Rosetta silent file (secondary structure, phi, psi, omega in degrees, C-alpha in Angstrom):
SEQUENCE: MQRRAHAPAAALAATLLAAVLTACGGGAGADGGDDSKPGHAGSTAPAAQPGKYHSLPEPCGYVNRDTLRRLLPATGDDEDGRDTAKLYKGQAAITYDTDRRVGCRWKLETPQGTRHLAVDFERVVSYQPGVSDEQRAEQLYGRQASAAHIPVSSASPSASGASGASGSSAASAAGASGGASSGPHPQGGAASGSPSPSASRTGAPSASGSPAGGASLAPRSLDDLGDDAFIDDKLINSGSGVHRDINIVFRAANVIVTIAYDQWSVDKLHVPASEDLQGKAQSLARELEAGHFGN
SCORE:     score description
SCORE:     0.000 S_00000001
   1 L     0.000  -58.717 -179.627   68.410   40.211  -27.561 S_00000001
   2 H   -53.645  -28.319  173.778   65.059   40.356  -29.624 S_00000001
   3 H   -62.322  -40.235 -162.964   65.007   36.342  -29.462 S_00000001
   4 H   -69.414  -36.572 -159.216   65.498   36.609  -25.459 S_00000001
   5 H   -64.622  -50.236  177.762   62.622   39.409  -25.708 S_00000001
   6 H   -79.873  -42.916 -167.578   60.043   36.783  -27.187 S_00000001
   7 H   -51.974  -38.588  179.129   60.859   33.221  -25.985 S_00000001
   8 H   -63.211  -40.790  173.973   59.176   34.055  -22.390 S_00000001
   9 H   -47.595  -56.104  174.299   56.118   35.499  -24.075 S_00000001
  10 H   -53.362  -46.828  173.024   55.847   32.178  -26.024 S_00000001
  11 H   -55.209  -49.547  172.815   56.284   30.189  -22.944 S_00000001
  12 H   -45.633  -66.506 -164.583   53.712   32.264  -21.323 S_00000001
  13 H   -58.512  -47.110 -166.782   50.932   32.038  -24.052 S_00000001
  14 H   -65.665  -31.516  156.856   51.694   28.120  -24.322 S_00000001
  15 H   -26.859  -67.247 -152.328   50.894   27.990  -20.444 S_00000001
  16 H   -82.889  -21.564  163.758   47.969   29.805  -20.601 S_00000001
  17 H   -61.132  -45.562  174.457   46.588   27.566  -23.527 S_00000001
  18 H   -65.439  -35.524 -174.864   47.336   24.334  -21.737 S_00000001
  19 H   -67.087  -55.102 -179.775   45.456   25.703  -18.560 S_00000001
  20 H   -53.900  -49.187 -177.515   42.517   26.535  -20.908 S_00000001
  21 H   -61.872  -55.943 -169.889   42.408   23.293  -22.727 S_00000001
  22 H   -63.491  -54.130  177.187   42.421   21.271  -19.194 S_00000001
  23 H   -45.301  -54.287  173.139   39.779   23.430  -17.807 S_00000001
  24 H   -81.547    1.845  176.192   37.395   22.606  -20.491 S_00000001
  25 H   -82.681  -42.910  171.646   38.509   19.071  -20.797 S_00000001
  26 H   -65.542  -39.167 -163.029   37.376   18.797  -16.860 S_00000001
  27 H   -81.736  -23.500 -175.497   34.159   20.686  -17.228 S_00000001
  28 H   -82.729  -34.553  178.921   32.924   18.433  -20.388 S_00000001
  29 H   -65.431  -47.030  174.680   33.780   15.231  -18.128 S_00000001
  30 H   -53.563  -56.917  174.201   31.490   16.796  -15.200 S_00000001
  31 H   -88.196    9.255  164.643   28.764   17.519  -17.136 S_00000001
  32 H   -58.728  -42.862  179.292   28.752   14.540  -19.431 S_00000001
  33 L   -92.526  147.175  163.522   26.834   12.203  -16.805 S_00000001
  34 L  -111.276   39.016  169.849   23.241   12.458  -15.531 S_00000001
  35 L  -111.040   16.566 -172.422   23.515    9.946  -12.766 S_00000001
  36 L   -72.498  136.313 -162.644   24.703   12.166  -10.382 S_00000001
  37 L   -92.602  137.176  177.404   23.365   11.327   -6.797 S_00000001
  38 L   -51.676  141.915  172.665   22.147   14.041   -4.203 S_00000001
  39 L    83.892  -22.058  171.237   25.114   15.317   -2.001 S_00000001
  40 L   -66.065 -176.497 -172.365   27.664   14.224   -4.542 S_00000001
  41 L   -69.798  145.828  161.511   30.551   16.810   -5.695 S_00000001
  42 L    81.489   -1.359  169.671   28.950   18.721   -8.299 S_00000001
  43 L  -109.838  144.828  178.017   25.223   18.771   -7.093 S_00000001
  44 L   -77.449  -38.182  174.337   23.577   21.384   -6.156 S_00000001
  45 L   -60.752  152.889  171.590   20.656   19.793   -4.441 S_00000001
  46 L   -88.637  152.191 -150.078   20.810   18.823   -0.933 S_00000001
  47 L   -74.346  132.230 -171.020   21.418   15.379    0.005 S_00000001
  48 L   -83.342  159.866 -165.813   17.699   13.756    0.706 S_00000001
  49 L  -107.674  136.085 -163.524   17.416   12.094    4.097 S_00000001
  50 L   -58.432  167.960  163.253   17.596    8.217    3.964 S_00000001
  51 L   -82.979  159.148 -166.462   15.063    5.822    4.974 S_00000001
  52 L   -58.800  -34.431 -172.674   14.146    4.191    8.363 S_00000001
  53 L  -108.284  145.625  177.402   14.600    0.954    7.248 S_00000001
  54 L  -119.643   22.260  176.958   17.607   -0.545    5.530 S_00000001
  55 L  -157.600 -176.617 -165.857   16.831   -4.281    5.233 S_00000001
  56 L  -138.041  161.109  179.258   13.990   -6.633    4.609 S_00000001
  57 L   -92.497  161.059  161.267   12.814   -9.745    6.419 S_00000001
  58 L   -50.873   99.108 -165.532   13.237  -13.173    5.388 S_00000001
  59 L   -93.117   -8.932  178.528    9.621  -13.604    3.840 S_00000001
  60 L   -78.103  -31.817  178.379    9.112  -17.385    3.446 S_00000001
  61 L  -104.534   -5.892 -165.914   10.071  -17.818    7.154 S_00000001
  62 L  -101.931   -2.571  154.386    8.806  -14.952    8.569 S_00000001
  63 L  -114.369  140.309 -148.038    5.358  -15.568    8.483 S_00000001
  64 L   -52.463  122.591  179.818    4.034  -17.396   11.327 S_00000001
  65 H   -56.345  -26.990  176.229    3.025  -21.097   10.395 S_00000001
  66 H   -62.604  -28.426 -169.803   -0.062  -21.019   12.562 S_00000001
  67 H   -80.359  -51.427  178.343   -1.102  -17.819   10.293 S_00000001
  68 H   -60.277  -20.327  160.659   -0.393  -20.083    7.343 S_00000001
  69 H   -56.366  -65.019 -175.460   -2.849  -22.630    8.496 S_00000001
  70 H   -50.493  -44.892  170.921   -5.278  -20.452    9.061 S_00000001
  71 L   -84.841   -7.346 -175.472   -4.983  -18.930    5.377 S_00000001
  72 L  -156.858   67.868  176.937   -4.308  -22.143    3.746 S_00000001
  73 L   -62.854  115.220 -171.707   -5.975  -24.938    5.581 S_00000001
  74 L   -83.283  139.985  158.478   -4.846  -28.321    4.362 S_00000001
  75 L   -12.889  156.067  134.156   -6.585  -31.656    3.698 S_00000001
  76 L   -62.457   -6.766 -172.729   -6.266  -34.768    6.117 S_00000001
  77 L   -80.170  -14.622  172.476   -4.921  -36.491    3.069 S_00000001
  78 L   -79.313  107.477  171.471   -1.158  -35.938    3.652 S_00000001
  79 L   -71.761  -74.525 -160.384   -0.438  -39.266    5.802 S_00000001
  80 L   -88.343   10.663  162.161    3.217  -38.478    6.252 S_00000001
  81 L    90.958  -10.041 -179.336    3.131  -34.808    6.218 S_00000001
  82 H   -68.376  -26.373  165.486    5.411  -34.229    3.357 S_00000001
  83 H   -67.599  -47.354  175.737    2.953  -32.196    1.254 S_00000001
  84 H   -77.339  -27.082  147.331    2.290  -30.036    3.888 S_00000001
  85 H   -33.120  -61.217 -179.977    5.805  -29.273    4.727 S_00000001
  86 H   -51.444  -53.031  179.574    6.230  -28.309    1.252 S_00000001
  87 H   -55.018  -53.099 -157.456    3.023  -25.917    1.053 S_00000001
  88 H   -85.560   -3.126  164.580    4.084  -24.176    4.166 S_00000001
  89 H   -61.727  -50.087 -179.885    7.735  -23.908    3.190 S_00000001
  90 L    69.546  158.317  176.001    6.586  -21.792    0.407 S_00000001
  91 E   -92.570  133.899 -157.467    8.679  -20.323   -2.825 S_00000001
  92 E   -97.596  136.771  154.892   10.731  -17.495   -2.469 S_00000001
  93 L   -72.483  140.982 -171.922   10.311  -14.932   -5.395 S_00000001
  94 L   -77.889  127.857  166.763   13.262  -14.306   -7.865 S_00000001
  95 L  -127.191  162.365 -175.066   14.916  -11.110   -7.076 S_00000001
  96 L  -124.064   28.384  165.089   18.106   -9.791   -8.043 S_00000001
  97 L  -162.378   86.952  177.569   18.701   -7.422   -4.831 S_00000001
  98 L   -79.620   20.299  147.247   17.279   -8.842   -1.687 S_00000001
  99 L   -86.270   -5.672 -175.528   17.953   -5.653   -0.061 S_00000001
 100 L  -139.565  -12.044  173.978   15.402   -3.977   -1.960 S_00000001
 101 E  -158.219  128.869  172.417   12.954   -6.339   -2.860 S_00000001
 102 E  -127.935  154.367  160.701   11.694  -10.006   -1.296 S_00000001
 103 E  -160.507  152.836  179.988    8.999  -12.028   -1.746 S_00000001
 104 E  -141.361  164.541  171.792    7.431  -15.606   -1.197 S_00000001
 105 E  -151.779  139.518 -174.941    4.219  -17.529   -2.099 S_00000001
 106 E  -105.331  151.288  179.124    2.162  -20.191   -1.157 S_00000001
 107 E  -136.653  139.942 -175.195   -0.414  -22.467   -3.226 S_00000001
 108 E  -125.099  122.951  176.291   -2.953  -24.860   -1.561 S_00000001
 109 E  -118.293   98.617  174.723   -4.808  -27.137   -4.200 S_00000001
 110 E  -126.778  163.571 -174.568   -7.766  -29.339   -3.257 S_00000001
 111 L   -51.845  -42.908 -178.741  -10.570  -30.650   -5.108 S_00000001
 112 L   -53.013  -35.266 -172.286  -13.118  -27.712   -4.421 S_00000001
 113 E   160.153 -169.021 -166.102  -10.663  -25.292   -5.697 S_00000001
 114 E  -131.573  137.226 -164.536   -7.108  -23.481   -4.931 S_00000001
 115 E  -100.968  159.268  172.641   -6.040  -21.012   -2.452 S_00000001
 116 E  -146.867  115.407  157.390   -2.965  -18.404   -3.222 S_00000001
 117 E  -122.686  114.775 -170.141   -1.076  -16.380   -1.060 S_00000001
 118 E  -122.346  151.163  164.466    1.930  -14.193   -2.053 S_00000001
 119 E  -122.966  111.854 -164.424    3.678  -11.524    0.264 S_00000001
 120 E  -117.363  132.094  174.568    5.852   -8.875   -1.300 S_00000001
 121 E  -111.672  130.763  131.466    8.484   -6.265    0.739 S_00000001
 122 E  -114.316  122.580 -167.109    9.669   -3.589   -0.891 S_00000001
 123 E   -92.332  110.220 -168.146   12.171   -1.145    0.212 S_00000001
 124 L   -83.349  151.940  173.807   11.947    2.182   -1.539 S_00000001
 125 L  -137.033  154.554 -177.547   15.021    4.438   -2.405 S_00000001
 126 L  -124.342  119.201  176.870   15.055    7.616   -3.953 S_00000001
 127 L  -121.378   48.078  174.393   17.565    8.875   -6.494 S_00000001
 128 L  -101.795  146.497  160.889   15.381   12.531   -7.045 S_00000001
 129 L   -87.588  142.711 -176.644   17.206   15.296   -5.411 S_00000001
 130 L   102.874  -25.285 -178.758   15.658   16.518   -2.823 S_00000001
 131 L  -104.167  127.532  174.146   13.230   13.608   -1.975 S_00000001
 132 L   -93.953  123.700  163.220   13.584   11.268    0.775 S_00000001
 133 H    23.281  -85.024  174.329   13.157    7.713    0.710 S_00000001
 134 H   -52.796  -35.547  170.761    9.796    8.178    2.464 S_00000001
 135 H   -62.720  -50.154 -172.525    8.356   10.916    0.276 S_00000001
 136 H   -57.923  -35.848 -173.517    9.353    8.517   -2.597 S_00000001
 137 H   -87.903  -15.485  168.363    7.551    5.604   -1.131 S_00000001
 138 H   -71.038  -47.516  165.474    4.315    7.898   -0.240 S_00000001
 139 H   -10.926  -82.288 -171.664    4.575    8.592   -3.917 S_00000001
 140 H   -58.849  -48.291  171.775    4.469    5.247   -5.162 S_00000001
 141 H   -50.842  -58.353 -174.270    1.665    4.077   -2.464 S_00000001
 142 H   -58.804  -29.168  155.681   -0.354    6.828   -3.706 S_00000001
 143 H   -33.874  -66.603  162.213    0.041    5.623   -7.152 S_00000001
 144 H   -50.182  -33.254  169.795   -1.176    2.190   -6.223 S_00000001
 145 H   -62.993  -67.483 -148.055   -4.378    3.585   -4.393 S_00000001
 146 H   -64.500  -37.301  174.500   -5.297    5.643   -7.083 S_00000001
 147 H   -62.964  -32.063  171.853   -4.660    2.675   -9.885 S_00000001
 148 H   -71.321  -13.295 -168.142   -7.133    0.528   -7.513 S_00000001
 149 L    44.062   68.271  173.190   -9.432    3.359   -7.389 S_00000001
 150 L   -70.583  155.003  141.138   -9.482    3.397   -3.261 S_00000001
 151 L   -42.985  141.843  162.144  -11.533    6.355   -1.842 S_00000001
 152 L   -79.097  146.521  165.974   -9.197    8.762   -0.380 S_00000001
 153 L  -109.716  128.675  173.824   -9.194    9.084    3.295 S_00000001
 154 L   -63.258   -5.413  178.750   -8.745   12.276    4.849 S_00000001
 155 L   -90.376  -26.135  164.806   -6.803   10.812    7.415 S_00000001
 156 L   -33.522   89.659 -179.615   -4.213    9.246    4.985 S_00000001
 157 L   -64.999   -5.945  166.239   -0.994   11.295    4.921 S_00000001
 158 L   -90.333   -0.749 -178.674   -0.544   10.218    1.057 S_00000001
 159 H   -28.587  -52.183 -169.700   -3.837   11.476    0.388 S_00000001
 160 H   -77.960  -33.134  179.556   -2.588   14.354   -1.835 S_00000001
 161 H   -61.360  -53.258 -176.415   -0.203   11.655   -3.508 S_00000001
 162 H   -57.597  -52.794 -159.715   -3.153    9.480   -4.403 S_00000001
 163 H   -75.022  -28.489 -164.326   -5.578   12.098   -5.611 S_00000001
 164 L   -99.856    5.319  174.203   -2.801   13.852   -7.562 S_00000001
 165 L   -97.335  137.163 -160.936   -1.669   10.938   -9.658 S_00000001
 166 L   -66.021  168.865  168.100   -2.070   11.217  -13.519 S_00000001
 167 H   -76.335  -14.240  172.331   -3.971    8.687  -15.358 S_00000001
 168 H   -86.480  -20.597  167.272   -0.833    7.347  -17.008 S_00000001
 169 H   -77.128  -30.182  177.957    0.835    6.973  -13.878 S_00000001
 170 H   -69.130  -44.364  155.366   -2.048    5.029  -12.304 S_00000001
 171 H   -28.084  -61.092 -170.147   -2.048    2.909  -15.426 S_00000001
 172 H   -73.332  -22.470  173.446    1.605    2.271  -15.084 S_00000001
 173 L   -95.926    2.785 -166.818    1.181    1.177  -11.570 S_00000001
 174 L   -61.937  -38.707  175.714   -1.969   -0.853  -12.061 S_00000001
 175 L   -81.633  -30.325  147.355    0.155   -4.274  -11.620 S_00000001
 176 L   -24.494  -56.193 -163.196    1.512   -3.112   -8.384 S_00000001
 177 L   -76.128   10.522  165.692   -1.647   -2.480   -7.014 S_00000001
 178 L    76.041   29.973 -158.845   -2.403   -6.025   -7.199 S_00000001
 179 L   -69.348  161.594  172.850   -5.532   -5.954   -9.724 S_00000001
 180 L   -56.189  -35.292 -171.197   -7.092   -9.038  -11.016 S_00000001
 181 L   -99.747  -13.019 -178.740   -5.610   -8.884  -14.473 S_00000001
 182 L  -146.248   14.587 -175.320   -2.094   -7.907  -13.809 S_00000001
 183 L   -93.307  175.120 -168.849   -1.415   -8.248  -10.172 S_00000001
 184 L   -74.091   27.201  176.734    0.951  -10.873   -8.354 S_00000001
 185 L   -64.281  135.285 -176.442   -1.835  -13.682   -8.883 S_00000001
 186 L   -69.959  -26.286  167.949    0.424  -16.659   -9.503 S_00000001
 187 L   -84.921  -25.732  157.911   -1.853  -17.893  -12.243 S_00000001
 188 L   101.451   36.930  175.451   -2.154  -14.595  -14.019 S_00000001
 189 L    89.800 -161.129  177.095   -5.805  -14.325  -14.153 S_00000001
 190 L   -80.290  155.834 -170.752   -8.426  -16.783  -16.239 S_00000001
 191 L   -60.141  168.183 -169.736   -7.208  -19.779  -17.899 S_00000001
 192 L   -96.696  135.050  176.111   -6.330  -19.115  -21.375 S_00000001
 193 L   102.905  -11.206  169.136   -9.071  -19.882  -23.909 S_00000001
 194 L   -76.489  152.549 -173.411  -11.643  -19.151  -21.313 S_00000001
 195 L   -58.553  159.098  178.055  -14.728  -16.785  -21.584 S_00000001
 196 L   -61.141  132.185  177.590  -13.734  -12.906  -20.406 S_00000001
 197 L   -63.223  141.840 -175.146  -14.008  -13.059  -16.962 S_00000001
 198 E  -113.829  117.972  160.709  -16.905  -10.665  -15.278 S_00000001
 199 E   -77.587  105.541  174.772  -15.503   -8.724  -12.350 S_00000001
 200 E  -137.966  156.445 -148.362  -17.236   -6.925   -9.310 S_00000001
 201 E   -79.112  140.651  170.333  -16.154   -5.046   -6.559 S_00000001
 202 L    60.652 -141.257 -174.993  -16.768   -6.773   -2.551 S_00000001
 203 L   -58.411  177.532  177.079  -19.644   -9.505   -2.478 S_00000001
 204 L   -76.833  153.622  178.351  -21.518  -11.177   -4.796 S_00000001
 205 L   -47.538  147.407  152.428  -24.880   -9.231   -6.307 S_00000001
 206 L  -109.011  174.527 -167.438  -27.897   -9.369   -4.379 S_00000001
 207 L   -58.136  -28.436 -178.011  -31.215   -9.533   -5.676 S_00000001
 208 L   -74.249  -18.535 -177.740  -31.367   -5.854   -4.989 S_00000001
 209 L   109.830   -8.816 -170.303  -28.192   -5.132   -7.051 S_00000001
 210 L   -89.370  135.962  167.776  -26.255   -3.944   -3.848 S_00000001
 211 L   -57.658  132.203 -169.324  -23.224   -5.863   -2.917 S_00000001
 212 L   -59.420  -34.947 -177.040  -23.867   -8.564   -0.065 S_00000001
 213 L   -82.331   -2.376  177.999  -21.021   -7.580    1.982 S_00000001
 214 L    70.287  173.365 -166.669  -22.087   -4.125    2.255 S_00000001
 215 H   -58.230  -35.846 -177.355  -20.128   -0.770    2.376 S_00000001
 216 H   -46.501  -32.227 -172.911  -18.014   -2.161    5.227 S_00000001
 217 H  -105.065   -7.621  178.317  -16.303   -4.594    2.837 S_00000001
 218 L   -51.541  163.958  176.925  -16.102   -2.331   -0.110 S_00000001
 219 L   -75.694  136.479 -171.009  -12.334   -1.668   -1.335 S_00000001
 220 E  -140.728  166.254  148.782  -11.168    1.027    1.147 S_00000001
 221 E   -76.946  171.297  168.563   -8.372    2.602    3.020 S_00000001
 222 L  -138.813  115.978  175.343   -7.573    1.229    6.472 S_00000001
 223 L   -72.091   -8.135 -168.375   -6.703    3.607    8.853 S_00000001
 224 L  -110.708   18.929 -171.976   -5.153    1.519   11.566 S_00000001
 225 L  -127.363  115.717  154.850   -2.487   -0.336    9.406 S_00000001
 226 L    66.020 -155.978  166.152    1.110    1.104    8.836 S_00000001
 227 L   -99.123  -12.548  168.042    1.310    4.885    7.683 S_00000001
 228 E  -156.805  149.161  171.639   -0.888    4.248    4.792 S_00000001
 229 E  -177.147  152.358 -158.167   -2.876    1.130    3.660 S_00000001
 230 E  -143.222  158.481 -170.223   -5.569    0.133    1.607 S_00000001
 231 E  -127.650  135.164 -172.004   -7.658   -3.028    1.057 S_00000001
 232 E  -134.785  140.379 -174.824   -9.148   -4.179   -2.688 S_00000001
 233 E  -126.314  115.455 -174.456  -11.739   -6.842   -2.765 S_00000001
 234 E  -141.633  119.186  169.247  -12.598   -8.145   -6.420 S_00000001
 235 E  -109.246  142.260 -164.937  -14.901  -11.326   -7.140 S_00000001
 236 E  -105.396  106.178 -175.624  -14.224  -13.060  -10.617 S_00000001
 237 E  -106.547  125.932  174.965  -16.247  -15.248  -12.600 S_00000001
 238 E  -116.120  168.101  174.143  -14.622  -17.130  -15.147 S_00000001
 239 L   -71.811    5.080  169.090  -15.179  -20.398  -17.157 S_00000001
 240 L  -108.685   -6.104  170.748  -13.340  -22.297  -14.771 S_00000001
 241 E   157.232 -144.027 -173.563  -15.135  -21.322  -11.757 S_00000001
 242 E  -146.307  114.018  177.812  -15.274  -18.355   -9.381 S_00000001
 243 E  -108.642  165.982  176.567  -12.571  -16.607   -7.344 S_00000001
 244 E  -137.566  120.853 -178.737  -12.471  -13.638   -5.046 S_00000001
 245 E  -103.776  130.311  164.762   -9.143  -11.963   -4.948 S_00000001
 246 E  -103.415  148.160  167.335   -7.725   -9.497   -1.819 S_00000001
 247 E  -151.159  127.405 -173.986   -4.811   -7.286   -1.739 S_00000001
 248 E  -113.600  137.928  176.761   -4.060   -5.316    1.120 S_00000001
 249 E  -147.500  127.582  169.138   -0.993   -2.733    0.424 S_00000001
 250 E  -144.248  158.516 -166.051    0.700   -0.715    3.193 S_00000001
 251 E  -113.136  140.325  152.982    3.413    1.578    3.607 S_00000001
 252 E  -123.923  107.909 -161.009    5.685    1.860    6.572 S_00000001
 253 L    38.504 -126.920 -144.156    8.199    4.672    6.336 S_00000001
 254 L  -112.505    3.077  153.323    9.988    3.722    3.149 S_00000001
 255 E   -64.826   91.940 -164.040    8.663    0.172    3.180 S_00000001
 256 E  -116.300  133.169 -172.032    5.902   -0.969    0.992 S_00000001
 257 E  -102.175  161.124 -168.127    4.224   -4.260    1.666 S_00000001
 258 E  -157.238  122.913  174.550    1.671   -6.066   -0.697 S_00000001
 259 E  -132.480  130.365  177.321   -0.265   -9.238    0.391 S_00000001
 260 E  -102.883   98.934 -171.126   -2.300  -11.141   -2.352 S_00000001
 261 E  -132.433   96.715 -158.289   -4.731  -13.369   -1.237 S_00000001
 262 E  -126.454  157.811  157.176   -7.506  -15.157   -3.367 S_00000001
 263 E  -129.266  130.851 -178.764   -9.618  -18.363   -3.207 S_00000001
 264 E  -102.560  140.721 -177.190  -10.799  -20.051   -6.275 S_00000001
 265 E  -129.666  148.440 -175.806  -13.657  -22.326   -6.303 S_00000001
 266 L   -77.306  -32.296  174.418  -14.918  -24.933   -8.954 S_00000001
 267 L   -92.430  113.719  158.468  -18.544  -24.550   -7.850 S_00000001
 268 L   -86.765    6.891  164.213  -19.743  -21.597   -8.920 S_00000001
 269 L   -84.282    3.463  157.229  -22.714  -21.848   -6.381 S_00000001
 270 L  -110.946  120.354 -161.734  -19.983  -21.425   -3.772 S_00000001
 271 L  -116.930  117.655  170.654  -18.740  -18.199   -3.810 S_00000001
 272 L   -29.995  111.366  156.589  -15.705  -17.270   -1.614 S_00000001
 273 L   -43.881  134.759  158.644  -16.870  -14.719    1.398 S_00000001
 274 H   -52.351  -52.487 -157.839  -15.421  -11.141    1.479 S_00000001
 275 H   -61.073  -42.542 -175.839  -15.815  -11.320    5.305 S_00000001
 276 H   -64.083  -54.069 -169.199  -13.746  -14.422    5.816 S_00000001
 277 H   -79.080  -42.464 -173.992  -10.901  -13.842    3.309 S_00000001
 278 H   -69.504  -29.311  159.702  -10.698  -10.145    4.243 S_00000001
 279 H   -34.812  -63.553  179.186  -10.287  -11.141    7.858 S_00000001
 280 H   -72.963  -21.779  173.592   -7.474  -13.424    7.389 S_00000001
 281 H   -68.805  -39.122  178.430   -5.725  -11.059    5.291 S_00000001
 282 H   -82.386  -22.171  168.485   -5.756   -8.196    7.791 S_00000001
 283 H   -72.460  -39.226 -172.496   -4.610  -10.279   10.371 S_00000001
 284 H   -76.895  -39.474 -162.189   -1.512  -11.694    8.537 S_00000001
 285 H   -65.778  -35.439  178.840   -1.113   -7.725    7.340 S_00000001
 286 H   -92.799  -19.714  154.260   -0.804   -6.750   11.062 S_00000001
 287 H   -48.030  -54.931  162.847    1.127   -9.582   11.881 S_00000001
 288 H   -44.804  -54.757 -179.158    3.776   -8.437    9.400 S_00000001
 289 H   -78.798  -18.342  174.906    3.781   -5.040   10.547 S_00000001
 290 H   -72.569  -15.909 -175.712    4.063   -5.652   14.204 S_00000001
 291 H   -97.303  -17.689 -179.915    6.785   -8.033   13.485 S_00000001
 292 H  -117.931  -21.151 -165.695    9.164   -6.141   11.190 S_00000001
 293 L  -111.466  -16.318 -167.918    7.738   -2.453   11.531 S_00000001
 294 L   -72.233  -19.516 -173.515    6.680   -2.288   15.330 S_00000001
 295 L   -82.400    0.000    0.000    9.765   -0.815   16.518 S_00000001
């Protein structure tokens, strides 16, 4: 009788011990990962709102051929048209996820100098709990504008994001801003071994020291392009010549578009004009906005 009294108690104790071990093991597995996404089981944060755009255009075929001819005017030396056809075909950027980022580059070489054009589309996806894709895109755009030292426009929805970016964030985003030293320039700046280039914002300095292009051509926010936009303009003198770099960045919901357009001149007396290059780059930007983001 004494053995029968203790057997059920021992079995009960074993069952309770097994339940406790199972519960502890399940808890350790749930807490061991740090990549839980908003809205998943075990996450207390609400699911962030997905972005408006879920795909990106094919960049090399997306830019109109007539637009390419204006930005990259080919010479009449190509008798059979093969070089011109190759030029306007463009070269796709290497990416590992074409749903998230795509780009294309074009290069025109002439005896007088070189022109480059690059377009880049980035679809932003937020992995931060409670932060939507569009909010994350605003943050990234703000950092790029801050890194390019663009004056904050009061009409810009991302003005607070641009002004609130820290110095370290601005430095890390300098490459994305299309700056002369680390932007999407196909040649990566001045040639190796050449003297350190001197860069100036907007046009070539006049006799009075003020930019020849005036304030209207200075790096600035663009209030009539996308949800946020800015244009940057740098004139750089190097040992191999002089070149002007125009960069336009605009945000449409959760997509950030970057246009890098520059003209190199081997003759330092022939300075590429701000007004001409800025006008062509802005026309391309509005064409891209209307084509894919106009709905």
